[in-house]
Amino acid sequence: MVGYLGFLFAAALASAQTPCERLKALSLPNIAITSAESLPVGQLPAHCRVAAVLTPSSDSHIEMALWLPEKWNGKFQAVGNGGWAGTITFGTGNPEAVPRTMSSALREGYATASNDTGHKGRGGDASFALGHPEKLVDFAHRAVHQMTVKSKAIIGIFYGRAPRLSYWNGCSTGGRQGLMAAQRYPEDFDGIVAGAPANYWTHLMTGIIAAAQATHKDQPGNLPREKLILLHDAVLQSCDALDGVKDGVLEDPTRCKLDPVALQCKDAPGPACLTAAQVEAVRQMYQGAVNPRTKQQIYPGMAPKSELGWDPVNGLQPLAIAESHFRYIVFKDPTWSYQKLNLDAGVALADKIDDSLITAINPNLQPFFARGGKLIQYHGWNDQQISALNSVNYYQSVAGRLGSKVNDSYRLFMAPGMAHCSGGEGPNQMNPMGALERWRESNVAPDQIPAVHVTNGVVDRIRPLCPYPQIAVYNGIGTTNDAANFSCKVP
């Protein structure tokens, strides 16, 4: 009798559970669901919130989140990370300014997921990888792939049908993750938005270190803030009108050929000029990292007009992400300092150790495109962390294989005046995911993407972002703050 009552109680308890709560008992390989709860409408739409741990290797512990909306649009959107990750991209703040978080995807009706790439910590710290090669593999590509596969399986169980389309949305490391997925796991996504991708990982890390070495060599060679302002203003004065509009934004900074020697002090050093050491540092910032033996470029330099963002590589220490890479992954020495890097032997060692683990520069995207996959990449010309020319270089490498057919599946949008992933002097808020949806679902290719600049909550400029190599050209009539008065053309 007791057993029968126990059976009835268990049956009643099971019937009282929601479909969301029943996911806690789900059994799938290499994943443990730690919680599943239904959340009512609040700041976010009503949804089922799932937390889980992925263990694809004996040393893996990848924490992920999956949100399943009550009003589902039938699609899945995974979102990426930044730096060395270490956190899940839930999303806070203005979803219009940063539309690549779980919160922004959920508001659009997507089932959405993100993960911490297998470790906890700050985005600038790679110490998690020291002595843990499997965790480095998780960060490099496995965490995103496993999260995607498991998310699709849970979505199918929860809704009774698989997502009809799956998208990726990320910037910086998230952009690298998107390109890595297209290259290594072409069946994971039907469309990818890859912003400012850190895909040439080892050479990006080298470029940051090389910039720090350049701006700290032969003191007083490093560039204080007032000298960056001086340089920035000189670029603006010399090159602003090259695109036909004097508006504080360079549509194509590669056309700007200002020689910093024009700012060199004629007599004693002062606030209105650059010392010889500072002139050389500026040249190296624009030039990028170069192998001292072969004279070949390792990584492209910063674009003119990006000067006000050089502080991350021009402070007392270089950007921590880069120094951390060489400390814990290349040399495995927590005391290693960026001054020690040899741009010949050290970079060769970094490339050998990486061996395309984190780096994602394979130009063969045909398997992804053959499935109907679409790729939108964007990058701010004023990016202060990842050279905008890195995106140009990767796009050209893919175009070199596909020729004119590249535009059928892949378009790159360069954003004048935009900083790293967002912000900056130019229009920097846009919706590449919306453009990707129309392209993938309605075959409407993005001939331009509107972008806005906002000051104190008010839109004060709208411009079209054009598919590379086109730029926005002023038609000569009307305000230059209205996108309708510009056309996309090859300069």
PDB file of N, CA and C in Angstrom, residues 369-460:
ATOM      1  N   PHE A 369      29.080  27.720 -47.296  1.00  0.00           N
ATOM      2  CA  PHE A 369      28.267  28.369 -48.324  1.00  0.00           C
ATOM      3  C   PHE A 369      27.432  27.361 -49.102  1.00  0.00           C
ATOM      4  N   ALA A 370      27.952  26.158 -49.316  1.00  0.00           N
ATOM      5  CA  ALA A 370      27.241  25.147 -50.106  1.00  0.00           C
ATOM      6  C   ALA A 370      25.937  24.735 -49.440  1.00  0.00           C
ATOM      7  N   ARG A 371      25.834  24.919 -48.137  1.00  0.00           N
ATOM      8  CA  ARG A 371      24.604  24.601 -47.404  1.00  0.00           C
ATOM      9  C   ARG A 371      23.628  25.778 -47.400  1.00  0.00           C
ATOM     10  N   GLY A 372      23.983  26.844 -48.092  1.00  0.00           N
ATOM     11  CA  GLY A 372      23.148  28.042 -48.074  1.00  0.00           C
ATOM     12  C   GLY A 372      23.536  29.014 -46.988  1.00  0.00           C
ATOM     13  N   GLY A 373      24.663  28.777 -46.320  1.00  0.00           N
ATOM     14  CA  GLY A 373      25.109  29.650 -45.239  1.00  0.00           C
ATOM     15  C   GLY A 373      25.426  31.052 -45.729  1.00  0.00           C
ATOM     16  N   LYS A 374      25.079  32.034 -44.919  1.00  0.00           N
ATOM     17  CA  LYS A 374      25.356  33.438 -45.221  1.00  0.00           C
ATOM     18  C   LYS A 374      26.203  34.024 -44.100  1.00  0.00           C
ATOM     19  N   LEU A 375      27.153  34.870 -44.488  1.00  0.00           N
ATOM     20  CA  LEU A 375      28.074  35.473 -43.536  1.00  0.00           C
ATOM     21  C   LEU A 375      28.113  36.983 -43.727  1.00  0.00           C
ATOM     22  N   ILE A 376      27.800  37.709 -42.638  1.00  0.00           N
ATOM     23  CA  ILE A 376      27.967  39.160 -42.602  1.00  0.00           C
ATOM     24  C   ILE A 376      29.046  39.470 -41.579  1.00  0.00           C
ATOM     25  N   GLN A 377      30.073  40.169 -42.031  1.00  0.00           N
ATOM     26  CA  GLN A 377      31.168  40.593 -41.169  1.00  0.00           C
ATOM     27  C   GLN A 377      31.185  42.117 -41.136  1.00  0.00           C
ATOM     28  N   TYR A 378      31.439  42.696 -39.974  1.00  0.00           N
ATOM     29  CA  TYR A 378      31.544  44.150 -39.875  1.00  0.00           C
ATOM     30  C   TYR A 378      32.742  44.511 -39.011  1.00  0.00           C
ATOM     31  N   HIS A 379      33.259  45.704 -39.229  1.00  0.00           N
ATOM     32  CA  HIS A 379      34.435  46.135 -38.467  1.00  0.00           C
ATOM     33  C   HIS A 379      34.495  47.658 -38.480  1.00  0.00           C
ATOM     34  N   GLY A 380      34.765  48.251 -37.332  1.00  0.00           N
ATOM     35  CA  GLY A 380      34.919  49.701 -37.244  1.00  0.00           C
ATOM     36  C   GLY A 380      36.308  50.131 -37.683  1.00  0.00           C
ATOM     37  N   TRP A 381      36.366  51.139 -38.553  1.00  0.00           N
ATOM     38  CA  TRP A 381      37.665  51.626 -39.013  1.00  0.00           C
ATOM     39  C   TRP A 381      38.484  52.201 -37.866  1.00  0.00           C
ATOM     40  N   ASN A 382      37.828  52.701 -36.811  1.00  0.00           N
ATOM     41  CA  ASN A 382      38.550  53.277 -35.676  1.00  0.00           C
ATOM     42  C   ASN A 382      38.815  52.264 -34.568  1.00  0.00           C
ATOM     43  N   ASP A 383      38.710  50.983 -34.883  1.00  0.00           N
ATOM     44  CA  ASP A 383      38.919  49.935 -33.879  1.00  0.00           C
ATOM     45  C   ASP A 383      40.286  50.114 -33.216  1.00  0.00           C
ATOM     46  N   GLN A 384      40.277  50.187 -31.897  1.00  0.00           N
ATOM     47  CA  GLN A 384      41.502  50.443 -31.140  1.00  0.00           C
ATOM     48  C   GLN A 384      42.156  49.164 -30.627  1.00  0.00           C
ATOM     49  N   GLN A 385      41.539  48.027 -30.839  1.00  0.00           N
ATOM     50  CA  GLN A 385      42.085  46.774 -30.328  1.00  0.00           C
ATOM     51  C   GLN A 385      42.464  45.797 -31.438  1.00  0.00           C
ATOM     52  N   ILE A 386      41.612  45.660 -32.447  1.00  0.00           N
ATOM     53  CA  ILE A 386      41.853  44.738 -33.551  1.00  0.00           C
ATOM     54  C   ILE A 386      41.905  45.552 -34.833  1.00  0.00           C
ATOM     55  N   SER A 387      43.000  45.473 -35.543  1.00  0.00           N
ATOM     56  CA  SER A 387      43.148  46.275 -36.756  1.00  0.00           C
ATOM     57  C   SER A 387      41.999  46.017 -37.721  1.00  0.00           C
ATOM     58  N   ALA A 388      41.380  47.108 -38.194  1.00  0.00           N
ATOM     59  CA  ALA A 388      40.296  46.975 -39.168  1.00  0.00           C
ATOM     60  C   ALA A 388      40.785  46.299 -40.447  1.00  0.00           C
ATOM     61  N   LEU A 389      42.055  46.464 -40.765  1.00  0.00           N
ATOM     62  CA  LEU A 389      42.601  45.858 -41.976  1.00  0.00           C
ATOM     63  C   LEU A 389      42.670  44.344 -41.882  1.00  0.00           C
ATOM     64  N   ASN A 390      42.605  43.804 -40.665  1.00  0.00           N
ATOM     65  CA  ASN A 390      42.547  42.354 -40.519  1.00  0.00           C
ATOM     66  C   ASN A 390      41.295  41.793 -41.179  1.00  0.00           C
ATOM     67  N   SER A 391      40.168  42.480 -41.020  1.00  0.00           N
ATOM     68  CA  SER A 391      38.927  42.027 -41.661  1.00  0.00           C
ATOM     69  C   SER A 391      39.021  42.145 -43.174  1.00  0.00           C
ATOM     70  N   VAL A 392      39.630  43.239 -43.657  1.00  0.00           N
ATOM     71  CA  VAL A 392      39.816  43.404 -45.096  1.00  0.00           C
ATOM     72  C   VAL A 392      40.678  42.266 -45.645  1.00  0.00           C
ATOM     73  N   ASN A 393      41.743  41.938 -44.931  1.00  0.00           N
ATOM     74  CA  ASN A 393      42.642  40.879 -45.385  1.00  0.00           C
ATOM     75  C   ASN A 393      41.944  39.529 -45.459  1.00  0.00           C
ATOM     76  N   TYR A 394      41.130  39.209 -44.448  1.00  0.00           N
ATOM     77  CA  TYR A 394      40.458  37.909 -44.477  1.00  0.00           C
ATOM     78  C   TYR A 394      39.420  37.857 -45.590  1.00  0.00           C
ATOM     79  N   TYR A 395      38.652  38.935 -45.725  1.00  0.00           N
ATOM     80  CA  TYR A 395      37.657  38.967 -46.794  1.00  0.00           C
ATOM     81  C   TYR A 395      38.323  38.783 -48.156  1.00  0.00           C
ATOM     82  N   GLN A 396      39.434  39.458 -48.371  1.00  0.00           N
ATOM     83  CA  GLN A 396      40.122  39.342 -49.656  1.00  0.00           C
ATOM     84  C   GLN A 396      40.670  37.937 -49.882  1.00  0.00           C
ATOM     85  N   SER A 397      41.060  37.249 -48.802  1.00  0.00           N
ATOM     86  CA  SER A 397      41.551  35.884 -48.960  1.00  0.00           C
ATOM     87  C   SER A 397      40.430  34.943 -49.407  1.00  0.00           C
ATOM     88  N   VAL A 398      39.226  35.151 -48.895  1.00  0.00           N
ATOM     89  CA  VAL A 398      38.081  34.332 -49.312  1.00  0.00           C
ATOM     90  C   VAL A 398      37.673  34.704 -50.735  1.00  0.00           C
ATOM     91  N   ALA A 399      37.640  36.010 -51.022  1.00  0.00           N
ATOM     92  CA  ALA A 399      37.288  36.461 -52.366  1.00  0.00           C
ATOM     93  C   ALA A 399      38.296  35.955 -53.394  1.00  0.00           C
ATOM     94  N   GLY A 400      39.550  35.805 -52.979  1.00  0.00           N
ATOM     95  CA  GLY A 400      40.562  35.294 -53.886  1.00  0.00           C
ATOM     96  C   GLY A 400      40.274  33.876 -54.341  1.00  0.00           C
ATOM     97  N   ARG A 401      39.548  33.114 -53.526  1.00  0.00           N
ATOM     98  CA  ARG A 401      39.188  31.743 -53.888  1.00  0.00           C
ATOM     99  C   ARG A 401      37.895  31.686 -54.690  1.00  0.00           C
ATOM    100  N   LEU A 402      36.945  32.561 -54.341  1.00  0.00           N
ATOM    101  CA  LEU A 402      35.605  32.470 -54.926  1.00  0.00           C
ATOM    102  C   LEU A 402      35.362  33.462 -56.054  1.00  0.00           C
ATOM    103  N   GLY A 403      36.181  34.496 -56.153  1.00  0.00           N
ATOM    104  CA  GLY A 403      35.944  35.522 -57.161  1.00  0.00           C
ATOM    105  C   GLY A 403      34.663  36.294 -56.867  1.00  0.00           C
ATOM    106  N   SER A 404      33.965  36.691 -57.923  1.00  0.00           N
ATOM    107  CA  SER A 404      32.755  37.502 -57.748  1.00  0.00           C
ATOM    108  C   SER A 404      31.648  36.743 -57.031  1.00  0.00           C
ATOM    109  N   LYS A 405      31.714  35.418 -57.000  1.00  0.00           N
ATOM    110  CA  LYS A 405      30.682  34.628 -56.320  1.00  0.00           C
ATOM    111  C   LYS A 405      30.677  34.854 -54.810  1.00  0.00           C
ATOM    112  N   VAL A 406      31.742  35.452 -54.289  1.00  0.00           N
ATOM    113  CA  VAL A 406      31.812  35.670 -52.854  1.00  0.00           C
ATOM    114  C   VAL A 406      30.632  36.505 -52.374  1.00  0.00           C
ATOM    115  N   ASN A 407      30.167  37.456 -53.203  1.00  0.00           N
ATOM    116  CA  ASN A 407      29.064  38.329 -52.801  1.00  0.00           C
ATOM    117  C   ASN A 407      27.737  37.604 -52.671  1.00  0.00           C
ATOM    118  N   ASP A 408      27.655  36.381 -53.203  1.00  0.00           N
ATOM    119  CA  ASP A 408      26.422  35.603 -53.068  1.00  0.00           C
ATOM    120  C   ASP A 408      26.224  35.100 -51.641  1.00  0.00           C
ATOM    121  N   SER A 409      27.319  35.039 -50.869  1.00  0.00           N
ATOM    122  CA  SER A 409      27.230  34.423 -49.542  1.00  0.00           C
ATOM    123  C   SER A 409      27.914  35.195 -48.430  1.00  0.00           C
ATOM    124  N   TYR A 410      28.796  36.133 -48.780  1.00  0.00           N
ATOM    125  CA  TYR A 410      29.651  36.769 -47.770  1.00  0.00           C
ATOM    126  C   TYR A 410      29.809  38.241 -48.108  1.00  0.00           C
ATOM    127  N   ARG A 411      29.488  39.106 -47.135  1.00  0.00           N
ATOM    128  CA  ARG A 411      29.683  40.540 -47.319  1.00  0.00           C
ATOM    129  C   ARG A 411      30.310  41.153 -46.072  1.00  0.00           C
ATOM    130  N   LEU A 412      31.264  42.040 -46.339  1.00  0.00           N
ATOM    131  CA  LEU A 412      31.977  42.742 -45.281  1.00  0.00           C
ATOM    132  C   LEU A 412      31.540  44.201 -45.272  1.00  0.00           C
ATOM    133  N   PHE A 413      31.203  44.714 -44.088  1.00  0.00           N
ATOM    134  CA  PHE A 413      30.780  46.099 -43.929  1.00  0.00           C
ATOM    135  C   PHE A 413      31.750  46.820 -42.990  1.00  0.00           C
ATOM    136  N   MET A 414      32.461  47.787 -43.546  1.00  0.00           N
ATOM    137  CA  MET A 414      33.384  48.595 -42.751  1.00  0.00           C
ATOM    138  C   MET A 414      32.646  49.839 -42.251  1.00  0.00           C
ATOM    139  N   ALA A 415      32.793  50.126 -40.959  1.00  0.00           N
ATOM    140  CA  ALA A 415      32.048  51.217 -40.329  1.00  0.00           C
ATOM    141  C   ALA A 415      32.975  52.395 -40.036  1.00  0.00           C
ATOM    142  N   PRO A 416      32.907  53.465 -40.819  1.00  0.00           N
ATOM    143  CA  PRO A 416      33.756  54.638 -40.581  1.00  0.00           C
ATOM    144  C   PRO A 416      33.506  55.257 -39.204  1.00  0.00           C
ATOM    145  N   GLY A 417      34.585  55.493 -38.487  1.00  0.00           N
ATOM    146  CA  GLY A 417      34.477  56.165 -37.189  1.00  0.00           C
ATOM    147  C   GLY A 417      34.067  55.267 -36.044  1.00  0.00           C
ATOM    148  N   MET A 418      33.745  54.001 -36.288  1.00  0.00           N
ATOM    149  CA  MET A 418      33.329  53.119 -35.202  1.00  0.00           C
ATOM    150  C   MET A 418      34.545  52.521 -34.516  1.00  0.00           C
ATOM    151  N   ALA A 419      34.470  52.401 -33.194  1.00  0.00           N
ATOM    152  CA  ALA A 419      35.547  51.821 -32.412  1.00  0.00           C
ATOM    153  C   ALA A 419      35.368  50.302 -32.338  1.00  0.00           C
ATOM    154  N   HIS A 420      35.923  49.674 -31.326  1.00  0.00           N
ATOM    155  CA  HIS A 420      35.900  48.217 -31.233  1.00  0.00           C
ATOM    156  C   HIS A 420      34.508  47.705 -30.877  1.00  0.00           C
ATOM    157  N   CYS A 421      33.841  47.142 -31.854  1.00  0.00           N
ATOM    158  CA  CYS A 421      32.509  46.524 -31.710  1.00  0.00           C
ATOM    159  C   CYS A 421      31.377  47.530 -31.528  1.00  0.00           C
ATOM    160  N   SER A 422      31.647  48.676 -30.956  1.00  0.00           N
ATOM    161  CA  SER A 422      30.608  49.689 -30.772  1.00  0.00           C
ATOM    162  C   SER A 422      31.288  51.007 -30.401  1.00  0.00           C
ATOM    163  N   GLY A 423      30.487  52.080 -30.295  1.00  0.00           N
ATOM    164  CA  GLY A 423      31.027  53.365 -29.882  1.00  0.00           C
ATOM    165  C   GLY A 423      31.874  54.023 -30.958  1.00  0.00           C
ATOM    166  N   GLY A 424      32.339  55.206 -30.660  1.00  0.00           N
ATOM    167  CA  GLY A 424      33.194  55.915 -31.602  1.00  0.00           C
ATOM    168  C   GLY A 424      32.541  57.152 -32.170  1.00  0.00           C
ATOM    169  N   GLU A 425      33.287  57.856 -33.012  1.00  0.00           N
ATOM    170  CA  GLU A 425      32.872  59.146 -33.548  1.00  0.00           C
ATOM    171  C   GLU A 425      31.869  59.022 -34.692  1.00  0.00           C
ATOM    172  N   GLY A 426      31.825  57.886 -35.343  1.00  0.00           N
ATOM    173  CA  GLY A 426      30.932  57.697 -36.479  1.00  0.00           C
ATOM    174  C   GLY A 426      29.701  56.891 -36.119  1.00  0.00           C
ATOM    175  N   PRO A 427      28.768  56.723 -37.054  1.00  0.00           N
ATOM    176  CA  PRO A 427      27.596  55.876 -36.817  1.00  0.00           C
ATOM    177  C   PRO A 427      28.023  54.472 -36.420  1.00  0.00           C
ATOM    178  N   ASN A 428      27.538  53.985 -35.278  1.00  0.00           N
ATOM    179  CA  ASN A 428      28.050  52.735 -34.730  1.00  0.00           C
ATOM    180  C   ASN A 428      26.981  51.807 -34.179  1.00  0.00           C
ATOM    181  N   GLN A 429      25.710  52.191 -34.320  1.00  0.00           N
ATOM    182  CA  GLN A 429      24.625  51.310 -33.903  1.00  0.00           C
ATOM    183  C   GLN A 429      23.883  50.837 -35.142  1.00  0.00           C
ATOM    184  N   MET A 430      23.824  49.522 -35.331  1.00  0.00           N
ATOM    185  CA  MET A 430      23.178  48.966 -36.519  1.00  0.00           C
ATOM    186  C   MET A 430      22.633  47.583 -36.173  1.00  0.00           C
ATOM    187  N   ASN A 431      21.977  46.975 -37.139  1.00  0.00           N
ATOM    188  CA  ASN A 431      21.343  45.675 -36.906  1.00  0.00           C
ATOM    189  C   ASN A 431      21.772  44.679 -37.980  1.00  0.00           C
ATOM    190  N   PRO A 432      23.004  44.172 -37.903  1.00  0.00           N
ATOM    191  CA  PRO A 432      23.446  43.208 -38.911  1.00  0.00           C
ATOM    192  C   PRO A 432      22.671  41.902 -38.857  1.00  0.00           C
ATOM    193  N   MET A 433      22.142  41.536 -37.678  1.00  0.00           N
ATOM    194  CA  MET A 433      21.360  40.302 -37.592  1.00  0.00           C
ATOM    195  C   MET A 433      20.080  40.406 -38.401  1.00  0.00           C
ATOM    196  N   GLY A 434      19.432  41.571 -38.368  1.00  0.00           N
ATOM    197  CA  GLY A 434      18.237  41.761 -39.181  1.00  0.00           C
ATOM    198  C   GLY A 434      18.539  41.631 -40.665  1.00  0.00           C
ATOM    199  N   ALA A 435      19.690  42.192 -41.083  1.00  0.00           N
ATOM    200  CA  ALA A 435      20.104  42.079 -42.484  1.00  0.00           C
ATOM    201  C   ALA A 435      20.400  40.633 -42.837  1.00  0.00           C
ATOM    202  N   LEU A 436      21.008  39.904 -41.907  1.00  0.00           N
ATOM    203  CA  LEU A 436      21.322  38.495 -42.147  1.00  0.00           C
ATOM    204  C   LEU A 436      20.048  37.662 -42.276  1.00  0.00           C
ATOM    205  N   GLU A 437      19.071  37.940 -41.432  1.00  0.00           N
ATOM    206  CA  GLU A 437      17.794  37.215 -41.513  1.00  0.00           C
ATOM    207  C   GLU A 437      17.143  37.412 -42.879  1.00  0.00           C
ATOM    208  N   ARG A 438      17.092  38.652 -43.342  1.00  0.00           N
ATOM    209  CA  ARG A 438      16.455  38.908 -44.640  1.00  0.00           C
ATOM    210  C   ARG A 438      17.207  38.224 -45.775  1.00  0.00           C
ATOM    211  N   TRP A 439      18.531  38.181 -45.645  1.00  0.00           N
ATOM    212  CA  TRP A 439      19.348  37.546 -46.678  1.00  0.00           C
ATOM    213  C   TRP A 439      19.129  36.039 -46.702  1.00  0.00           C
ATOM    214  N   ARG A 440      19.202  35.424 -45.531  1.00  0.00           N
ATOM    215  CA  ARG A 440      19.097  33.963 -45.453  1.00  0.00           C
ATOM    216  C   ARG A 440      17.669  33.460 -45.669  1.00  0.00           C
ATOM    217  N   GLU A 441      16.688  34.216 -45.202  1.00  0.00           N
ATOM    218  CA  GLU A 441      15.306  33.725 -45.218  1.00  0.00           C
ATOM    219  C   GLU A 441      14.501  34.231 -46.403  1.00  0.00           C
ATOM    220  N   SER A 442      14.850  35.391 -46.946  1.00  0.00           N
ATOM    221  CA  SER A 442      14.082  35.967 -48.055  1.00  0.00           C
ATOM    222  C   SER A 442      14.934  36.241 -49.289  1.00  0.00           C
ATOM    223  N   ASN A 443      16.194  35.861 -49.231  1.00  0.00           N
ATOM    224  CA  ASN A 443      17.125  36.047 -50.346  1.00  0.00           C
ATOM    225  C   ASN A 443      17.256  37.519 -50.753  1.00  0.00           C
ATOM    226  N   VAL A 444      17.138  38.413 -49.755  1.00  0.00           N
ATOM    227  CA  VAL A 444      17.339  39.838 -49.991  1.00  0.00           C
ATOM    228  C   VAL A 444      18.748  40.189 -49.532  1.00  0.00           C
ATOM    229  N   ALA A 445      19.671  40.265 -50.467  1.00  0.00           N
ATOM    230  CA  ALA A 445      21.069  40.526 -50.123  1.00  0.00           C
ATOM    231  C   ALA A 445      21.228  41.944 -49.589  1.00  0.00           C
ATOM    232  N   PRO A 446      22.058  42.123 -48.588  1.00  0.00           N
ATOM    233  CA  PRO A 446      22.231  43.469 -47.997  1.00  0.00           C
ATOM    234  C   PRO A 446      23.124  44.364 -48.842  1.00  0.00           C
ATOM    235  N   ASP A 447      22.515  45.284 -49.595  1.00  0.00           N
ATOM    236  CA  ASP A 447      23.281  46.239 -50.389  1.00  0.00           C
ATOM    237  C   ASP A 447      23.802  47.384 -49.530  1.00  0.00           C
ATOM    238  N   GLN A 448      23.228  47.536 -48.346  1.00  0.00           N
ATOM    239  CA  GLN A 448      23.716  48.478 -47.347  1.00  0.00           C
ATOM    240  C   GLN A 448      23.050  48.156 -46.025  1.00  0.00           C
ATOM    241  N   ILE A 449      23.664  48.599 -44.929  1.00  0.00           N
ATOM    242  CA  ILE A 449      23.084  48.439 -43.593  1.00  0.00           C
ATOM    243  C   ILE A 449      23.058  49.821 -42.941  1.00  0.00           C
ATOM    244  N   PRO A 450      21.895  50.349 -42.591  1.00  0.00           N
ATOM    245  CA  PRO A 450      21.838  51.666 -41.949  1.00  0.00           C
ATOM    246  C   PRO A 450      22.523  51.631 -40.579  1.00  0.00           C
ATOM    247  N   ALA A 451      23.277  52.671 -40.265  1.00  0.00           N
ATOM    248  CA  ALA A 451      23.925  52.799 -38.964  1.00  0.00           C
ATOM    249  C   ALA A 451      23.664  54.199 -38.436  1.00  0.00           C
ATOM    250  N   VAL A 452      23.501  54.317 -37.129  1.00  0.00           N
ATOM    251  CA  VAL A 452      23.199  55.613 -36.526  1.00  0.00           C
ATOM    252  C   VAL A 452      24.243  55.967 -35.485  1.00  0.00           C
ATOM    253  N   HIS A 453      24.404  57.262 -35.281  1.00  0.00           N
ATOM    254  CA  HIS A 453      25.216  57.779 -34.186  1.00  0.00           C
ATOM    255  C   HIS A 453      24.283  58.489 -33.225  1.00  0.00           C
ATOM    256  N   VAL A 454      24.450  58.223 -31.939  1.00  0.00           N
ATOM    257  CA  VAL A 454      23.559  58.772 -30.919  1.00  0.00           C
ATOM    258  C   VAL A 454      24.373  59.601 -29.927  1.00  0.00           C
ATOM    259  N   THR A 455      23.909  60.802 -29.650  1.00  0.00           N
ATOM    260  CA  THR A 455      24.521  61.664 -28.643  1.00  0.00           C
ATOM    261  C   THR A 455      23.466  62.051 -27.620  1.00  0.00           C
ATOM    262  N   ASN A 456      23.718  61.720 -26.364  1.00  0.00           N
ATOM    263  CA  ASN A 456      22.778  62.025 -25.278  1.00  0.00           C
ATOM    264  C   ASN A 456      21.382  61.493 -25.578  1.00  0.00           C
ATOM    265  N   GLY A 457      21.324  60.300 -26.135  1.00  0.00           N
ATOM    266  CA  GLY A 457      20.048  59.655 -26.398  1.00  0.00           C
ATOM    267  C   GLY A 457      19.337  60.124 -27.652  1.00  0.00           C
ATOM    268  N   VAL A 458      19.961  61.003 -28.440  1.00  0.00           N
ATOM    269  CA  VAL A 458      19.329  61.539 -29.640  1.00  0.00           C
ATOM    270  C   VAL A 458      20.146  61.130 -30.865  1.00  0.00           C
ATOM    271  N   VAL A 459      19.462  60.592 -31.874  1.00  0.00           N
ATOM    272  CA  VAL A 459      20.130  60.233 -33.123  1.00  0.00           C
ATOM    273  C   VAL A 459      20.513  61.515 -33.862  1.00  0.00           C
ATOM    274  N   ASP A 460      21.822  61.700 -34.116  1.00  0.00           N
ATOM    275  CA  ASP A 460      22.254  62.915 -34.799  1.00  0.00           C
ATOM    276  C   ASP A 460      22.910  62.636 -36.152  1.00  0.00           C
TER     277      ASP A 460
END
